[in-house]
């Protein structure tokens, strides 16, 4: 088939191409992987291949009327369901609209394709509402659910979907893509590939939007400032951090967690593999200030809070608990 515009994830791409070629794409797919890993790119390319009017070996062609409609967001047989605001929940009314979309036969294609992302943000009512469609999908329907991981989803949702797990890409793959496809200078590409954590989407955003990288640096500086604060000041900072929308808070916690992963790597003699090499002096100081058991407990606290926030726990309470767990340096 035609080359798909996807960096890495070769196994998943081959699997989906073969399914399209043999007209055996499952009615329900669950594509999992951390944010900015390429889940939406894979899902959208699969939708394009299903709806494309070109011969099977040329799909998606990108030039037929169907491909152009999909690219412009006006294809009548395609629907994307996302939270109304960044970081908010997927609501039951949105799932009901999606069900009504699937209930009608295709207008221009032999398929109707629905992408729902991120599905871990679906309320319990919304997730339950989708179950009937997953149990008895129309013959022409293809549902593609995107989620960070399957652990927080209803087991009945997971069991009715074929899971396609995406893994972080190697630094080499991301570095090469940045240089060849986005004309990023080699030293910059090396740095972004290292910081990306295997997330090609993050690397591309950082390469094309200087503000994106500056925001990361501001967030890291905020953490090192927090470590110097007394408890009352930390609680004031917690209010500011918790007031961010869910997506921004998730980003902040992810950057902060990576700092402590770097500290653990230094403490275990793996300094050459740390992510934030530019912060090496501060990381080295941290690694000497606390013992390895404390670092492990801090990392566990980050994981616990991230999971709780995905389950709609009290945001400010979660951030305050994190502030209590962090050492004073």
PDB file of C-alpha atoms in Angstrom:
ATOM      1  CA  UNK A   1       0.000   0.000   0.000  1.00  0.00           C
ATOM      2  CA  UNK A   2       0.962   3.673  -0.163  1.00  0.00           C
ATOM      3  CA  UNK A   3       3.475   5.029   2.331  1.00  0.00           C
ATOM      4  CA  UNK A   4       1.712   6.189   5.502  1.00  0.00           C
ATOM      5  CA  UNK A   5       2.907   9.515   7.008  1.00  0.00           C
ATOM      6  CA  UNK A   6       3.840   7.955  10.346  1.00  0.00           C
ATOM      7  CA  UNK A   7       7.238   8.075  12.052  1.00  0.00           C
ATOM      8  CA  UNK A   8       8.114   4.687  13.579  1.00  0.00           C
ATOM      9  CA  UNK A   9       5.491   2.257  14.918  1.00  0.00           C
ATOM     10  CA  UNK A  10       6.285  -0.027  11.996  1.00  0.00           C
ATOM     11  CA  UNK A  11       4.530  -3.092  13.426  1.00  0.00           C
ATOM     12  CA  UNK A  12       1.267  -1.236  14.068  1.00  0.00           C
ATOM     13  CA  UNK A  13       1.388   0.367  10.606  1.00  0.00           C
ATOM     14  CA  UNK A  14       1.967  -2.981   8.892  1.00  0.00           C
ATOM     15  CA  UNK A  15      -0.859  -4.521  10.887  1.00  0.00           C
ATOM     16  CA  UNK A  16      -3.293  -1.781   9.922  1.00  0.00           C
ATOM     17  CA  UNK A  17      -2.246  -1.755   6.266  1.00  0.00           C
ATOM     18  CA  UNK A  18      -2.813  -5.498   6.032  1.00  0.00           C
ATOM     19  CA  UNK A  19      -6.213  -5.156   7.692  1.00  0.00           C
ATOM     20  CA  UNK A  20      -7.268  -2.443   5.222  1.00  0.00           C
ATOM     21  CA  UNK A  21      -5.989  -4.423   2.250  1.00  0.00           C
ATOM     22  CA  UNK A  22      -7.943  -7.514   3.303  1.00  0.00           C
ATOM     23  CA  UNK A  23     -11.003  -5.526   4.452  1.00  0.00           C
ATOM     24  CA  UNK A  24     -10.547  -6.931   7.948  1.00  0.00           C
ATOM     25  CA  UNK A  25     -10.247  -3.792  10.066  1.00  0.00           C
ATOM     26  CA  UNK A  26     -11.864  -4.586  13.433  1.00  0.00           C
ATOM     27  CA  UNK A  27     -15.062  -2.760  14.276  1.00  0.00           C
ATOM     28  CA  UNK A  28     -13.453  -1.494  17.504  1.00  0.00           C
ATOM     29  CA  UNK A  29      -9.799  -0.557  17.952  1.00  0.00           C
ATOM     30  CA  UNK A  30      -8.133   0.745  21.102  1.00  0.00           C
ATOM     31  CA  UNK A  31      -4.858   2.540  20.358  1.00  0.00           C
ATOM     32  CA  UNK A  32      -2.887   3.138  23.552  1.00  0.00           C
ATOM     33  CA  UNK A  33       0.293   5.039  24.370  1.00  0.00           C
ATOM     34  CA  UNK A  34       1.451   8.176  26.176  1.00  0.00           C
ATOM     35  CA  UNK A  35       0.514  11.624  24.892  1.00  0.00           C
ATOM     36  CA  UNK A  36       2.201  12.941  21.729  1.00  0.00           C
ATOM     37  CA  UNK A  37       3.290   9.471  20.665  1.00  0.00           C
ATOM     38  CA  UNK A  38       1.425   9.444  17.350  1.00  0.00           C
ATOM     39  CA  UNK A  39      -1.885   7.811  18.273  1.00  0.00           C
ATOM     40  CA  UNK A  40      -4.015  10.415  16.501  1.00  0.00           C
ATOM     41  CA  UNK A  41      -1.813  10.365  13.407  1.00  0.00           C
ATOM     42  CA  UNK A  42      -2.193   6.594  13.140  1.00  0.00           C
ATOM     43  CA  UNK A  43      -5.949   6.734  13.757  1.00  0.00           C
ATOM     44  CA  UNK A  44      -6.519   9.544  11.257  1.00  0.00           C
ATOM     45  CA  UNK A  45      -4.396   7.822   8.609  1.00  0.00           C
ATOM     46  CA  UNK A  46      -6.338   4.599   9.118  1.00  0.00           C
ATOM     47  CA  UNK A  47      -9.606   6.532   8.727  1.00  0.00           C
ATOM     48  CA  UNK A  48      -8.269   8.094   5.541  1.00  0.00           C
ATOM     49  CA  UNK A  49      -7.351   4.665   4.153  1.00  0.00           C
ATOM     50  CA  UNK A  50     -10.828   3.330   4.949  1.00  0.00           C
ATOM     51  CA  UNK A  51     -12.613   6.244   3.289  1.00  0.00           C
ATOM     52  CA  UNK A  52     -10.249   6.820   0.350  1.00  0.00           C
ATOM     53  CA  UNK A  53     -11.611   6.236  -3.184  1.00  0.00           C
ATOM     54  CA  UNK A  54      -8.254   5.249  -4.726  1.00  0.00           C
ATOM     55  CA  UNK A  55      -7.338   1.625  -5.521  1.00  0.00           C
ATOM     56  CA  UNK A  56      -6.530  -0.321  -2.368  1.00  0.00           C
ATOM     57  CA  UNK A  57      -2.780  -0.257  -3.021  1.00  0.00           C
ATOM     58  CA  UNK A  58      -2.741   3.562  -3.169  1.00  0.00           C
ATOM     59  CA  UNK A  59      -4.681   4.308   0.018  1.00  0.00           C
ATOM     60  CA  UNK A  60      -4.742   6.854   1.417  1.00  0.00           C
ATOM     61  CA  UNK A  61      -3.913   8.765  -1.757  1.00  0.00           C
ATOM     62  CA  UNK A  62      -4.376  12.225  -0.247  1.00  0.00           C
ATOM     63  CA  UNK A  63      -5.717  13.657  -3.490  1.00  0.00           C
ATOM     64  CA  UNK A  64      -9.137  12.111  -4.133  1.00  0.00           C
ATOM     65  CA  UNK A  65     -12.297  14.001  -3.126  1.00  0.00           C
ATOM     66  CA  UNK A  66     -12.739  11.790  -0.072  1.00  0.00           C
ATOM     67  CA  UNK A  67      -9.199  12.468   1.176  1.00  0.00           C
ATOM     68  CA  UNK A  68      -9.604  16.195   0.599  1.00  0.00           C
ATOM     69  CA  UNK A  69     -12.905  16.261   2.475  1.00  0.00           C
ATOM     70  CA  UNK A  70     -11.387  14.374   5.388  1.00  0.00           C
ATOM     71  CA  UNK A  71      -8.402  16.726   5.504  1.00  0.00           C
ATOM     72  CA  UNK A  72     -10.719  19.745   5.604  1.00  0.00           C
ATOM     73  CA  UNK A  73     -12.863  18.185   8.332  1.00  0.00           C
ATOM     74  CA  UNK A  74     -15.966  17.899   6.134  1.00  0.00           C
ATOM     75  CA  UNK A  75     -16.269  14.189   5.356  1.00  0.00           C
ATOM     76  CA  UNK A  76     -19.835  13.047   6.104  1.00  0.00           C
ATOM     77  CA  UNK A  77     -18.698   9.522   7.038  1.00  0.00           C
ATOM     78  CA  UNK A  78     -16.074  10.600   9.568  1.00  0.00           C
ATOM     79  CA  UNK A  79     -16.506  11.922  13.102  1.00  0.00           C
ATOM     80  CA  UNK A  80     -13.970  12.965  15.730  1.00  0.00           C
ATOM     81  CA  UNK A  81     -15.131  13.198  19.338  1.00  0.00           C
ATOM     82  CA  UNK A  82     -12.930  15.120  21.786  1.00  0.00           C
ATOM     83  CA  UNK A  83     -13.549  16.993  25.066  1.00  0.00           C
ATOM     84  CA  UNK A  84     -15.166  20.364  24.551  1.00  0.00           C
ATOM     85  CA  UNK A  85     -12.261  22.061  26.369  1.00  0.00           C
ATOM     86  CA  UNK A  86      -8.652  21.001  26.848  1.00  0.00           C
ATOM     87  CA  UNK A  87      -8.455  18.569  29.731  1.00  0.00           C
ATOM     88  CA  UNK A  88     -12.213  18.359  30.349  1.00  0.00           C
ATOM     89  CA  UNK A  89     -14.285  15.175  30.356  1.00  0.00           C
ATOM     90  CA  UNK A  90     -15.933  13.378  27.468  1.00  0.00           C
ATOM     91  CA  UNK A  91     -19.627  13.623  28.238  1.00  0.00           C
ATOM     92  CA  UNK A  92     -22.499  11.260  27.677  1.00  0.00           C
ATOM     93  CA  UNK A  93     -24.195  13.687  25.273  1.00  0.00           C
ATOM     94  CA  UNK A  94     -21.132  13.537  23.025  1.00  0.00           C
ATOM     95  CA  UNK A  95     -21.297   9.740  22.983  1.00  0.00           C
ATOM     96  CA  UNK A  96     -25.010   9.879  22.184  1.00  0.00           C
ATOM     97  CA  UNK A  97     -24.227  12.143  19.212  1.00  0.00           C
ATOM     98  CA  UNK A  98     -21.593   9.639  18.082  1.00  0.00           C
ATOM     99  CA  UNK A  99     -24.075   6.796  18.326  1.00  0.00           C
ATOM    100  CA  UNK A 100     -26.563   8.710  16.191  1.00  0.00           C
ATOM    101  CA  UNK A 101     -23.791   9.288  13.655  1.00  0.00           C
ATOM    102  CA  UNK A 102     -23.055   5.569  13.458  1.00  0.00           C
ATOM    103  CA  UNK A 103     -26.721   4.597  13.308  1.00  0.00           C
ATOM    104  CA  UNK A 104     -27.082   6.185   9.868  1.00  0.00           C
ATOM    105  CA  UNK A 105     -25.678   4.299   6.889  1.00  0.00           C
ATOM    106  CA  UNK A 106     -22.654   5.791   5.076  1.00  0.00           C
ATOM    107  CA  UNK A 107     -23.193   8.653   2.647  1.00  0.00           C
ATOM    108  CA  UNK A 108     -20.191   8.366   0.347  1.00  0.00           C
ATOM    109  CA  UNK A 109     -18.174   5.372   1.495  1.00  0.00           C
ATOM    110  CA  UNK A 110     -18.589   1.750   2.488  1.00  0.00           C
ATOM    111  CA  UNK A 111     -17.382   2.697   6.005  1.00  0.00           C
ATOM    112  CA  UNK A 112     -18.242   5.156   8.747  1.00  0.00           C
ATOM    113  CA  UNK A 113     -15.290   5.935  10.976  1.00  0.00           C
ATOM    114  CA  UNK A 114     -15.430   7.361  14.488  1.00  0.00           C
ATOM    115  CA  UNK A 115     -12.410   8.443  16.556  1.00  0.00           C
ATOM    116  CA  UNK A 116     -12.852   9.167  20.276  1.00  0.00           C
ATOM    117  CA  UNK A 117      -9.921  10.751  22.121  1.00  0.00           C
ATOM    118  CA  UNK A 118      -8.772  10.655  24.858  1.00  0.00           C
ATOM    119  CA  UNK A 119     -11.117   7.928  25.995  1.00  0.00           C
ATOM    120  CA  UNK A 120      -9.763   7.813  29.545  1.00  0.00           C
ATOM    121  CA  UNK A 121     -11.521  11.165  30.015  1.00  0.00           C
ATOM    122  CA  UNK A 122     -14.928   9.639  29.322  1.00  0.00           C
ATOM    123  CA  UNK A 123     -17.270   9.829  32.281  1.00  0.00           C
ATOM    124  CA  UNK A 124     -18.574   6.519  33.582  1.00  0.00           C
ATOM    125  CA  UNK A 125     -21.934   7.278  32.008  1.00  0.00           C
ATOM    126  CA  UNK A 126     -20.326   8.086  28.662  1.00  0.00           C
ATOM    127  CA  UNK A 127     -18.242   4.895  28.701  1.00  0.00           C
ATOM    128  CA  UNK A 128     -21.275   2.785  29.573  1.00  0.00           C
ATOM    129  CA  UNK A 129     -23.294   4.471  26.832  1.00  0.00           C
ATOM    130  CA  UNK A 130     -20.768   3.307  24.245  1.00  0.00           C
ATOM    131  CA  UNK A 131     -20.955  -0.319  25.353  1.00  0.00           C
ATOM    132  CA  UNK A 132     -24.069  -1.223  23.375  1.00  0.00           C
ATOM    133  CA  UNK A 133     -22.507   0.052  20.154  1.00  0.00           C
ATOM    134  CA  UNK A 134     -19.347  -1.916  20.895  1.00  0.00           C
ATOM    135  CA  UNK A 135     -21.395  -5.037  21.557  1.00  0.00           C
ATOM    136  CA  UNK A 136     -23.425  -4.766  18.351  1.00  0.00           C
ATOM    137  CA  UNK A 137     -21.626  -2.408  15.945  1.00  0.00           C
ATOM    138  CA  UNK A 138     -23.113  -1.816  12.479  1.00  0.00           C
ATOM    139  CA  UNK A 139     -21.315  -3.774   9.784  1.00  0.00           C
ATOM    140  CA  UNK A 140     -19.988  -0.575   8.209  1.00  0.00           C
ATOM    141  CA  UNK A 141     -18.756   1.002  11.469  1.00  0.00           C
ATOM    142  CA  UNK A 142     -15.179   1.409  12.633  1.00  0.00           C
ATOM    143  CA  UNK A 143     -14.669   2.838  16.135  1.00  0.00           C
ATOM    144  CA  UNK A 144     -11.160   3.930  17.071  1.00  0.00           C
ATOM    145  CA  UNK A 145     -10.613   4.744  20.739  1.00  0.00           C
ATOM    146  CA  UNK A 146      -7.425   6.516  21.845  1.00  0.00           C
ATOM    147  CA  UNK A 147      -6.132   6.359  25.419  1.00  0.00           C
ATOM    148  CA  UNK A 148      -2.886   6.726  27.348  1.00  0.00           C
ATOM    149  CA  UNK A 149      -3.335   3.184  28.643  1.00  0.00           C
ATOM    150  CA  UNK A 150      -6.065   0.607  29.099  1.00  0.00           C
ATOM    151  CA  UNK A 151      -5.762   0.287  32.875  1.00  0.00           C
ATOM    152  CA  UNK A 152      -8.197   3.072  33.699  1.00  0.00           C
ATOM    153  CA  UNK A 153     -10.866   1.989  31.197  1.00  0.00           C
ATOM    154  CA  UNK A 154     -13.853  -0.220  31.828  1.00  0.00           C
ATOM    155  CA  UNK A 155     -12.802  -3.875  31.352  1.00  0.00           C
ATOM    156  CA  UNK A 156     -15.870  -4.383  29.176  1.00  0.00           C
ATOM    157  CA  UNK A 157     -14.644  -1.642  26.826  1.00  0.00           C
ATOM    158  CA  UNK A 158     -11.164  -3.145  26.610  1.00  0.00           C
ATOM    159  CA  UNK A 159     -12.419  -6.688  26.059  1.00  0.00           C
ATOM    160  CA  UNK A 160     -14.566  -5.606  23.106  1.00  0.00           C
ATOM    161  CA  UNK A 161     -11.737  -3.759  21.360  1.00  0.00           C
ATOM    162  CA  UNK A 162      -8.601  -4.920  19.616  1.00  0.00           C
ATOM    163  CA  UNK A 163      -5.740  -3.158  21.347  1.00  0.00           C
ATOM    164  CA  UNK A 164      -2.892  -1.550  19.398  1.00  0.00           C
ATOM    165  CA  UNK A 165      -0.211  -0.471  21.894  1.00  0.00           C
ATOM    166  CA  UNK A 166       2.275   2.177  20.724  1.00  0.00           C
ATOM    167  CA  UNK A 167       5.668   2.408  22.415  1.00  0.00           C
ATOM    168  CA  UNK A 168       8.029   5.394  22.728  1.00  0.00           C
ATOM    169  CA  UNK A 169      10.348   5.717  19.753  1.00  0.00           C
ATOM    170  CA  UNK A 170      14.120   5.546  19.975  1.00  0.00           C
ATOM    171  CA  UNK A 171      16.096   8.777  20.145  1.00  0.00           C
ATOM    172  CA  UNK A 172      17.765   7.888  16.858  1.00  0.00           C
ATOM    173  CA  UNK A 173      14.467   7.554  14.985  1.00  0.00           C
ATOM    174  CA  UNK A 174      13.198  10.900  16.291  1.00  0.00           C
ATOM    175  CA  UNK A 175      16.504  12.675  15.667  1.00  0.00           C
ATOM    176  CA  UNK A 176      16.651  11.422  12.072  1.00  0.00           C
ATOM    177  CA  UNK A 177      13.034  12.433  11.423  1.00  0.00           C
ATOM    178  CA  UNK A 178      13.611  15.947  12.774  1.00  0.00           C
ATOM    179  CA  UNK A 179      16.665  16.421  10.562  1.00  0.00           C
ATOM    180  CA  UNK A 180      15.222  14.910   7.382  1.00  0.00           C
ATOM    181  CA  UNK A 181      11.550  15.941   7.525  1.00  0.00           C
ATOM    182  CA  UNK A 182      11.673  19.187   9.495  1.00  0.00           C
ATOM    183  CA  UNK A 183      15.197  20.382   8.597  1.00  0.00           C
ATOM    184  CA  UNK A 184      16.200  20.768  12.241  1.00  0.00           C
ATOM    185  CA  UNK A 185      19.908  21.316  12.858  1.00  0.00           C
ATOM    186  CA  UNK A 186      21.623  18.180  14.185  1.00  0.00           C
ATOM    187  CA  UNK A 187      22.566  19.536  17.673  1.00  0.00           C
ATOM    188  CA  UNK A 188      19.013  20.793  18.218  1.00  0.00           C
ATOM    189  CA  UNK A 189      17.552  17.522  16.911  1.00  0.00           C
ATOM    190  CA  UNK A 190      19.744  15.549  19.310  1.00  0.00           C
ATOM    191  CA  UNK A 191      18.569  17.625  22.261  1.00  0.00           C
ATOM    192  CA  UNK A 192      14.883  17.463  21.347  1.00  0.00           C
ATOM    193  CA  UNK A 193      15.055  13.713  20.695  1.00  0.00           C
ATOM    194  CA  UNK A 194      16.610  13.233  24.138  1.00  0.00           C
ATOM    195  CA  UNK A 195      14.067  15.394  25.947  1.00  0.00           C
ATOM    196  CA  UNK A 196      11.089  14.000  24.025  1.00  0.00           C
ATOM    197  CA  UNK A 197      11.003  10.724  25.900  1.00  0.00           C
ATOM    198  CA  UNK A 198      10.271   8.929  22.653  1.00  0.00           C
ATOM    199  CA  UNK A 199       7.301  11.141  21.776  1.00  0.00           C
ATOM    200  CA  UNK A 200       7.611  12.275  18.182  1.00  0.00           C
ATOM    201  CA  UNK A 201       4.681  14.688  18.555  1.00  0.00           C
ATOM    202  CA  UNK A 202       6.409  16.486  21.425  1.00  0.00           C
ATOM    203  CA  UNK A 203       9.650  16.738  19.466  1.00  0.00           C
ATOM    204  CA  UNK A 204       7.935  18.196  16.399  1.00  0.00           C
ATOM    205  CA  UNK A 205       6.022  20.746  18.471  1.00  0.00           C
ATOM    206  CA  UNK A 206       9.212  21.811  20.251  1.00  0.00           C
ATOM    207  CA  UNK A 207      11.034  22.089  16.915  1.00  0.00           C
ATOM    208  CA  UNK A 208       8.347  24.185  15.235  1.00  0.00           C
ATOM    209  CA  UNK A 209       7.166  26.317  18.186  1.00  0.00           C
ATOM    210  CA  UNK A 210       9.892  27.940  20.325  1.00  0.00           C
ATOM    211  CA  UNK A 211       7.310  28.814  22.974  1.00  0.00           C
ATOM    212  CA  UNK A 212       6.652  25.110  23.551  1.00  0.00           C
ATOM    213  CA  UNK A 213      10.253  24.531  24.685  1.00  0.00           C
ATOM    214  CA  UNK A 214      10.341  27.740  26.706  1.00  0.00           C
ATOM    215  CA  UNK A 215       7.247  26.583  28.589  1.00  0.00           C
ATOM    216  CA  UNK A 216       9.027  23.359  29.550  1.00  0.00           C
ATOM    217  CA  UNK A 217      12.019  25.336  30.832  1.00  0.00           C
ATOM    218  CA  UNK A 218       9.724  27.595  32.871  1.00  0.00           C
ATOM    219  CA  UNK A 219       8.008  24.579  34.417  1.00  0.00           C
ATOM    220  CA  UNK A 220      11.351  22.995  35.357  1.00  0.00           C
ATOM    221  CA  UNK A 221      12.540  26.264  36.912  1.00  0.00           C
ATOM    222  CA  UNK A 222       9.329  26.372  38.936  1.00  0.00           C
ATOM    223  CA  UNK A 223      10.049  22.931  40.412  1.00  0.00           C
ATOM    224  CA  UNK A 224      13.572  23.887  41.506  1.00  0.00           C
ATOM    225  CA  UNK A 225      12.101  27.023  43.085  1.00  0.00           C
ATOM    226  CA  UNK A 226       9.479  24.944  44.927  1.00  0.00           C
ATOM    227  CA  UNK A 227      12.221  22.829  46.499  1.00  0.00           C
ATOM    228  CA  UNK A 228      13.591  25.976  48.194  1.00  0.00           C
ATOM    229  CA  UNK A 229      10.204  27.104  49.538  1.00  0.00           C
ATOM    230  CA  UNK A 230       8.894  26.635  53.062  1.00  0.00           C
ATOM    231  CA  UNK A 231       5.590  24.852  53.544  1.00  0.00           C
ATOM    232  CA  UNK A 232       3.267  27.904  53.618  1.00  0.00           C
ATOM    233  CA  UNK A 233       4.818  29.233  50.411  1.00  0.00           C
ATOM    234  CA  UNK A 234       4.485  25.814  48.782  1.00  0.00           C
ATOM    235  CA  UNK A 235       0.772  25.761  49.504  1.00  0.00           C
ATOM    236  CA  UNK A 236       0.445  29.132  47.793  1.00  0.00           C
ATOM    237  CA  UNK A 237       2.307  27.699  44.819  1.00  0.00           C
ATOM    238  CA  UNK A 238       0.028  24.654  44.901  1.00  0.00           C
ATOM    239  CA  UNK A 239      -2.974  26.934  44.360  1.00  0.00           C
ATOM    240  CA  UNK A 240      -1.375  28.413  41.232  1.00  0.00           C
ATOM    241  CA  UNK A 241      -0.387  25.014  39.847  1.00  0.00           C
ATOM    242  CA  UNK A 242      -3.795  23.469  40.564  1.00  0.00           C
ATOM    243  CA  UNK A 243      -5.640  26.314  38.819  1.00  0.00           C
ATOM    244  CA  UNK A 244      -4.259  25.243  35.437  1.00  0.00           C
ATOM    245  CA  UNK A 245      -6.564  23.350  33.127  1.00  0.00           C
ATOM    246  CA  UNK A 246      -6.234  19.570  33.284  1.00  0.00           C
ATOM    247  CA  UNK A 247      -4.025  19.304  30.208  1.00  0.00           C
ATOM    248  CA  UNK A 248      -1.557  21.938  31.452  1.00  0.00           C
ATOM    249  CA  UNK A 249      -1.444  20.358  34.915  1.00  0.00           C
ATOM    250  CA  UNK A 250      -0.778  16.954  33.390  1.00  0.00           C
ATOM    251  CA  UNK A 251       2.071  18.483  31.392  1.00  0.00           C
ATOM    252  CA  UNK A 252       3.550  20.116  34.500  1.00  0.00           C
ATOM    253  CA  UNK A 253       3.472  16.886  36.488  1.00  0.00           C
ATOM    254  CA  UNK A 254       5.030  14.951  33.615  1.00  0.00           C
ATOM    255  CA  UNK A 255       7.964  17.382  33.375  1.00  0.00           C
ATOM    256  CA  UNK A 256       8.429  17.370  37.136  1.00  0.00           C
ATOM    257  CA  UNK A 257       8.329  13.596  37.310  1.00  0.00           C
ATOM    258  CA  UNK A 258      11.042  13.332  34.670  1.00  0.00           C
ATOM    259  CA  UNK A 259      13.307  15.423  36.915  1.00  0.00           C
ATOM    260  CA  UNK A 260      13.013  12.820  39.661  1.00  0.00           C
ATOM    261  CA  UNK A 261      13.567  10.012  37.195  1.00  0.00           C
ATOM    262  CA  UNK A 262      16.817  11.743  36.246  1.00  0.00           C
ATOM    263  CA  UNK A 263      17.740  11.973  39.928  1.00  0.00           C
ATOM    264  CA  UNK A 264      17.178   8.230  40.265  1.00  0.00           C
ATOM    265  CA  UNK A 265      19.312   7.552  37.195  1.00  0.00           C
ATOM    266  CA  UNK A 266      22.159   9.588  38.696  1.00  0.00           C
ATOM    267  CA  UNK A 267      21.824   7.782  42.013  1.00  0.00           C
ATOM    268  CA  UNK A 268      22.041   4.413  40.254  1.00  0.00           C
ATOM    269  CA  UNK A 269      25.098   5.307  38.185  1.00  0.00           C
ATOM    270  CA  UNK A 270      23.298   5.993  34.888  1.00  0.00           C
ATOM    271  CA  UNK A 271      24.046   9.679  34.524  1.00  0.00           C
ATOM    272  CA  UNK A 272      24.710   9.343  30.782  1.00  0.00           C
ATOM    273  CA  UNK A 273      21.050   8.439  30.163  1.00  0.00           C
ATOM    274  CA  UNK A 274      19.386  11.385  31.924  1.00  0.00           C
ATOM    275  CA  UNK A 275      16.900  13.495  29.992  1.00  0.00           C
ATOM    276  CA  UNK A 276      17.594  16.990  31.290  1.00  0.00           C
ATOM    277  CA  UNK A 277      21.362  17.221  30.764  1.00  0.00           C
ATOM    278  CA  UNK A 278      21.116  21.013  30.714  1.00  0.00           C
ATOM    279  CA  UNK A 279      20.029  20.858  34.379  1.00  0.00           C
ATOM    280  CA  UNK A 280      22.855  18.474  35.399  1.00  0.00           C
ATOM    281  CA  UNK A 281      24.287  20.653  38.224  1.00  0.00           C
ATOM    282  CA  UNK A 282      20.890  20.985  39.922  1.00  0.00           C
ATOM    283  CA  UNK A 283      20.103  17.310  39.378  1.00  0.00           C
ATOM    284  CA  UNK A 284      23.452  16.245  40.829  1.00  0.00           C
ATOM    285  CA  UNK A 285      22.850  18.429  43.885  1.00  0.00           C
ATOM    286  CA  UNK A 286      19.427  16.846  44.365  1.00  0.00           C
ATOM    287  CA  UNK A 287      20.812  13.325  44.021  1.00  0.00           C
ATOM    288  CA  UNK A 288      23.305  14.051  46.813  1.00  0.00           C
ATOM    289  CA  UNK A 289      20.770  15.750  49.077  1.00  0.00           C
ATOM    290  CA  UNK A 290      18.346  12.808  49.388  1.00  0.00           C
ATOM    291  CA  UNK A 291      18.748   9.035  49.440  1.00  0.00           C
ATOM    292  CA  UNK A 292      17.563   6.670  46.737  1.00  0.00           C
ATOM    293  CA  UNK A 293      14.611   5.373  48.781  1.00  0.00           C
ATOM    294  CA  UNK A 294      13.240   8.900  49.073  1.00  0.00           C
ATOM    295  CA  UNK A 295      13.550   9.361  45.311  1.00  0.00           C
ATOM    296  CA  UNK A 296      11.626   6.147  44.691  1.00  0.00           C
ATOM    297  CA  UNK A 297       8.863   7.257  47.070  1.00  0.00           C
ATOM    298  CA  UNK A 298       8.625  10.641  45.320  1.00  0.00           C
ATOM    299  CA  UNK A 299       8.228   8.904  41.947  1.00  0.00           C
ATOM    300  CA  UNK A 300       5.488   6.710  43.421  1.00  0.00           C
ATOM    301  CA  UNK A 301       3.743   9.839  44.695  1.00  0.00           C
ATOM    302  CA  UNK A 302       3.761  11.333  41.189  1.00  0.00           C
ATOM    303  CA  UNK A 303       2.224   8.151  39.775  1.00  0.00           C
ATOM    304  CA  UNK A 304      -0.428   8.012  42.504  1.00  0.00           C
ATOM    305  CA  UNK A 305      -1.442  11.638  42.004  1.00  0.00           C
ATOM    306  CA  UNK A 306      -1.514  11.347  38.206  1.00  0.00           C
ATOM    307  CA  UNK A 307      -3.795   8.326  38.457  1.00  0.00           C
ATOM    308  CA  UNK A 308      -6.057  10.065  40.971  1.00  0.00           C
ATOM    309  CA  UNK A 309      -6.369  13.166  38.808  1.00  0.00           C
ATOM    310  CA  UNK A 310      -7.356  11.032  35.805  1.00  0.00           C
ATOM    311  CA  UNK A 311     -10.131   9.693  38.043  1.00  0.00           C
ATOM    312  CA  UNK A 312     -11.336  13.259  38.693  1.00  0.00           C
ATOM    313  CA  UNK A 313      -9.939  13.537  42.216  1.00  0.00           C
ATOM    314  CA  UNK A 314      -9.660  16.909  43.956  1.00  0.00           C
ATOM    315  CA  UNK A 315      -6.968  18.724  41.972  1.00  0.00           C
ATOM    316  CA  UNK A 316      -5.719  21.129  44.644  1.00  0.00           C
ATOM    317  CA  UNK A 317      -5.594  18.387  47.280  1.00  0.00           C
ATOM    318  CA  UNK A 318      -3.546  16.226  44.935  1.00  0.00           C
ATOM    319  CA  UNK A 319      -1.038  19.011  44.236  1.00  0.00           C
ATOM    320  CA  UNK A 320      -0.802  19.855  47.944  1.00  0.00           C
ATOM    321  CA  UNK A 321      -0.029  16.208  48.743  1.00  0.00           C
ATOM    322  CA  UNK A 322       2.736  16.335  46.176  1.00  0.00           C
ATOM    323  CA  UNK A 323       4.171  19.479  47.756  1.00  0.00           C
ATOM    324  CA  UNK A 324       4.275  17.666  51.097  1.00  0.00           C
ATOM    325  CA  UNK A 325       6.169  14.762  49.540  1.00  0.00           C
ATOM    326  CA  UNK A 326       8.898  16.906  47.983  1.00  0.00           C
ATOM    327  CA  UNK A 327      12.037  17.555  50.071  1.00  0.00           C
ATOM    328  CA  UNK A 328      13.245  20.977  51.123  1.00  0.00           C
ATOM    329  CA  UNK A 329      16.621  21.707  49.520  1.00  0.00           C
TER     330      UNK A 329
END
